[in-house]
JSON list of C-alpha atoms in Angstrom, two decimals:
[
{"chain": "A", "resi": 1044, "resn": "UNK", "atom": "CA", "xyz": [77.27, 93.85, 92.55]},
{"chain": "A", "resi": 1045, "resn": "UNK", "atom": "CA", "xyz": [77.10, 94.75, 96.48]},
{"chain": "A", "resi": 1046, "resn": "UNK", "atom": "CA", "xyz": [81.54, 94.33, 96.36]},
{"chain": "A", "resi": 1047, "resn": "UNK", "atom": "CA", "xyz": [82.80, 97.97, 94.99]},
{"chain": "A", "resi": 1048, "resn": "UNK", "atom": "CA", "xyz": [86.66, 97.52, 94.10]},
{"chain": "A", "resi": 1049, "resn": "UNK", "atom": "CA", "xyz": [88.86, 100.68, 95.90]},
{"chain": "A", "resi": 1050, "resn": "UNK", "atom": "CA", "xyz": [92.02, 99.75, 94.49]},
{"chain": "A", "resi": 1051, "resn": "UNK", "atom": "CA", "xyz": [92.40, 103.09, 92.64]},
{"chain": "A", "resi": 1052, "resn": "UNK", "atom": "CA", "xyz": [91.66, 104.37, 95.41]},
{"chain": "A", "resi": 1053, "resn": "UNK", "atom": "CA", "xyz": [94.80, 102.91, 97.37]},
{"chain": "A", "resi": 1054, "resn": "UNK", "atom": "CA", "xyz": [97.21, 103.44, 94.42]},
{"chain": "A", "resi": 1055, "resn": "UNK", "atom": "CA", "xyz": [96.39, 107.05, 94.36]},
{"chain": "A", "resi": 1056, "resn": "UNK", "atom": "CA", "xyz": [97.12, 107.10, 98.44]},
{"chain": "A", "resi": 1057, "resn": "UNK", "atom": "CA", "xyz": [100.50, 105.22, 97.62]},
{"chain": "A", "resi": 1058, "resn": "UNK", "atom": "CA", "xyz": [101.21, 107.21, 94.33]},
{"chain": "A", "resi": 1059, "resn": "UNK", "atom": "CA", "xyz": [101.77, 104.06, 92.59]},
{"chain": "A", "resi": 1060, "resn": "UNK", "atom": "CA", "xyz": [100.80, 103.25, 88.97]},
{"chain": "A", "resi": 1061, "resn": "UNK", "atom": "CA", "xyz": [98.98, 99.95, 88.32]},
{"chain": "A", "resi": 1062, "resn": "UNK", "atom": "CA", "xyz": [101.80, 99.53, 85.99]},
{"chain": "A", "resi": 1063, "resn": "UNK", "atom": "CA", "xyz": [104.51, 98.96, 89.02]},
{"chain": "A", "resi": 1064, "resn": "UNK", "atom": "CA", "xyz": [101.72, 97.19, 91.17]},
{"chain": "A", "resi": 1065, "resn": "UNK", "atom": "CA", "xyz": [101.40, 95.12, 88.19]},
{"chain": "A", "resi": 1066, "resn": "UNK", "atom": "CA", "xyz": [104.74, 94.01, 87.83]},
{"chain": "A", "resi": 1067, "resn": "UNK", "atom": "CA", "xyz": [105.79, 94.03, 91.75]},
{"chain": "A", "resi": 1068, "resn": "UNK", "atom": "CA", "xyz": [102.64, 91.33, 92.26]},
{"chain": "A", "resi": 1069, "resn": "UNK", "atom": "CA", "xyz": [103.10, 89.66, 88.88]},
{"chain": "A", "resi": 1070, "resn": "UNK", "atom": "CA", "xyz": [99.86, 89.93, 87.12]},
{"chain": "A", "resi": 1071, "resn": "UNK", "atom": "CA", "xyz": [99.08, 91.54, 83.71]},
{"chain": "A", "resi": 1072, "resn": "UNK", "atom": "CA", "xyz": [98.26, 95.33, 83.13]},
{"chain": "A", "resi": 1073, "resn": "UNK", "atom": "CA", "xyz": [94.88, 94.32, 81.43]},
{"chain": "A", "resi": 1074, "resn": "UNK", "atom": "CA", "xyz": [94.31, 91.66, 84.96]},
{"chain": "A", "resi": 1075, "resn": "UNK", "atom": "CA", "xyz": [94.69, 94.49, 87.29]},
{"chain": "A", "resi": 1076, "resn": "UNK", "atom": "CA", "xyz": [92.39, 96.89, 84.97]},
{"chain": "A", "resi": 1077, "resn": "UNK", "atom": "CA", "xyz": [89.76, 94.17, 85.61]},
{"chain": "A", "resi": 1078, "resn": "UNK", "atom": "CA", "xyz": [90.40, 93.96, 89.11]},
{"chain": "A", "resi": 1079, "resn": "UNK", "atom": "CA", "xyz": [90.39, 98.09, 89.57]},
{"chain": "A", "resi": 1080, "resn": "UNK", "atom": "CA", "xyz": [86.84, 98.03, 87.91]},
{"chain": "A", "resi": 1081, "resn": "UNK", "atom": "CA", "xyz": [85.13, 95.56, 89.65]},
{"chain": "A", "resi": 1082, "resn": "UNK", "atom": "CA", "xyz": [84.82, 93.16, 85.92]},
{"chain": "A", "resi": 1083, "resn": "UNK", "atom": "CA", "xyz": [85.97, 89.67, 87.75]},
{"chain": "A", "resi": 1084, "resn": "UNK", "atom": "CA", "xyz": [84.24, 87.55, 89.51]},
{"chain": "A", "resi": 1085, "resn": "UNK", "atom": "CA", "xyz": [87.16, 86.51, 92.15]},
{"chain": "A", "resi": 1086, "resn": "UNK", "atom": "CA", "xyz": [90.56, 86.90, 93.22]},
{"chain": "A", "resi": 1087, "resn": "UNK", "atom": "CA", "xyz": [93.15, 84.21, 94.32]},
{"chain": "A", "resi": 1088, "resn": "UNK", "atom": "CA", "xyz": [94.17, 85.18, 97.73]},
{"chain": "A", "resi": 1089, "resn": "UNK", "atom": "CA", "xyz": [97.78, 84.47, 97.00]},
{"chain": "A", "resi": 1090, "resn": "UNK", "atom": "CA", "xyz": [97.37, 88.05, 94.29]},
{"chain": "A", "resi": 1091, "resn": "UNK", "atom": "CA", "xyz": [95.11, 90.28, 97.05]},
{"chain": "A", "resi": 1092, "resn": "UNK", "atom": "CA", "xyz": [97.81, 88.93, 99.56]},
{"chain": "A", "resi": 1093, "resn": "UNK", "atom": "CA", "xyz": [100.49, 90.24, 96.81]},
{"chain": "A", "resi": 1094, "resn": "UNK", "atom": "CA", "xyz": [98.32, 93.40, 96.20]},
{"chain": "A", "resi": 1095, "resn": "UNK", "atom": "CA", "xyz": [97.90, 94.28, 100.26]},
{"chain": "A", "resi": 1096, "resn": "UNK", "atom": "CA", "xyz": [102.16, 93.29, 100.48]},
{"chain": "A", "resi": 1097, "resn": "UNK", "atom": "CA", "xyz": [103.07, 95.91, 97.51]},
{"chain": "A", "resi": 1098, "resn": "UNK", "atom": "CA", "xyz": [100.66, 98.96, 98.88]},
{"chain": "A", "resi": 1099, "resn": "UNK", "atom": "CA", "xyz": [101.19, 98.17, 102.58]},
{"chain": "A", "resi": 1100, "resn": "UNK", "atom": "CA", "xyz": [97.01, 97.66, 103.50]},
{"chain": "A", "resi": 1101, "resn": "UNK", "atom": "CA", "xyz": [94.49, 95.60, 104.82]},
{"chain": "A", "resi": 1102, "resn": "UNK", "atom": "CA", "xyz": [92.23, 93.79, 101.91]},
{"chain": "A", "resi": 1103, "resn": "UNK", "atom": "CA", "xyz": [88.89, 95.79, 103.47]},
{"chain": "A", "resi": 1104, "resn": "UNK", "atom": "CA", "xyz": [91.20, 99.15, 102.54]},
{"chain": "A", "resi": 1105, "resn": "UNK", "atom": "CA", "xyz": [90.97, 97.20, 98.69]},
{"chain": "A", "resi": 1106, "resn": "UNK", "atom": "CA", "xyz": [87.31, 96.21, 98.87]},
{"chain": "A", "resi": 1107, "resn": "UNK", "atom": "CA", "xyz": [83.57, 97.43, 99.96]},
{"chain": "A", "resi": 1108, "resn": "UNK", "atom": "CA", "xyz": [80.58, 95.88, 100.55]},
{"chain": "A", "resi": 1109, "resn": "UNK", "atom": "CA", "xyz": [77.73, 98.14, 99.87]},
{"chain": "A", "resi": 1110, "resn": "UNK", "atom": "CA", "xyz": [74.36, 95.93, 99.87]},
{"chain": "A", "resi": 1111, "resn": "UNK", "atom": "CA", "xyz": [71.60, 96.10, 96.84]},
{"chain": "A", "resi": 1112, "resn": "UNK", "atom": "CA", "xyz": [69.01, 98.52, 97.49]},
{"chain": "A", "resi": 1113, "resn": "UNK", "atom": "CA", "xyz": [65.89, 96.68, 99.20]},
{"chain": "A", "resi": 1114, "resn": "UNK", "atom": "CA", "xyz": [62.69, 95.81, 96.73]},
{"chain": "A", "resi": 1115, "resn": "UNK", "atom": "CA", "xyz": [60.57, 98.87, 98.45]},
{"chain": "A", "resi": 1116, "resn": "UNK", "atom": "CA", "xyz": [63.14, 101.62, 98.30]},
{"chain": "A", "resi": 1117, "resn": "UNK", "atom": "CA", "xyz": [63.84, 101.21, 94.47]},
{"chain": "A", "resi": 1118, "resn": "UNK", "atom": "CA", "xyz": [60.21, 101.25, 93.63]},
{"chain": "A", "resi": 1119, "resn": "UNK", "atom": "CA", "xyz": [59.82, 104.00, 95.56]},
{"chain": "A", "resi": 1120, "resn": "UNK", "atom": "CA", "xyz": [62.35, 106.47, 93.91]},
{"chain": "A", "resi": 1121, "resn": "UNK", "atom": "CA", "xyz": [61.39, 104.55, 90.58]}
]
């Protein structure tokens, strides 16, 4: 998927746990485990606006877009 979640990465800059992001946004340990590894396929805005409140960031500082390799290159390294 060309989206890469950073949200560990942010906690770590905030030392927060996802356990107190978790509970300051209101959404489940196990949701925000999904959400740190990339496993959903969306967000509500209302949460990443909750997530970006609690750690004090931008959502590009929670999210990267890195595009799928192009047909030639990956045949060529294959």
């Amino acid at each position: 998927m060309p989206i890469v979640m950073r949200l560990d990465v942010m906690l770590a800059k905030r030392r927060m746990r996802s356990k107190t992001l978790s509970q300051i946004v209101g959404v489940t340990e196990a949701n925000l485990s999904l959400l740190k590894s990339g496993k959903v396929n969306g967000v509500r805005f209302s949460t990443l606006s909750a997530i970006c409140k609690a750690l004090d960031c931008q959502p590009g500082d929670l999210m990267e877009y890195l595009p799928d390799e192009p047909a030639e290159t990956a045949q060529k390294a294959g």
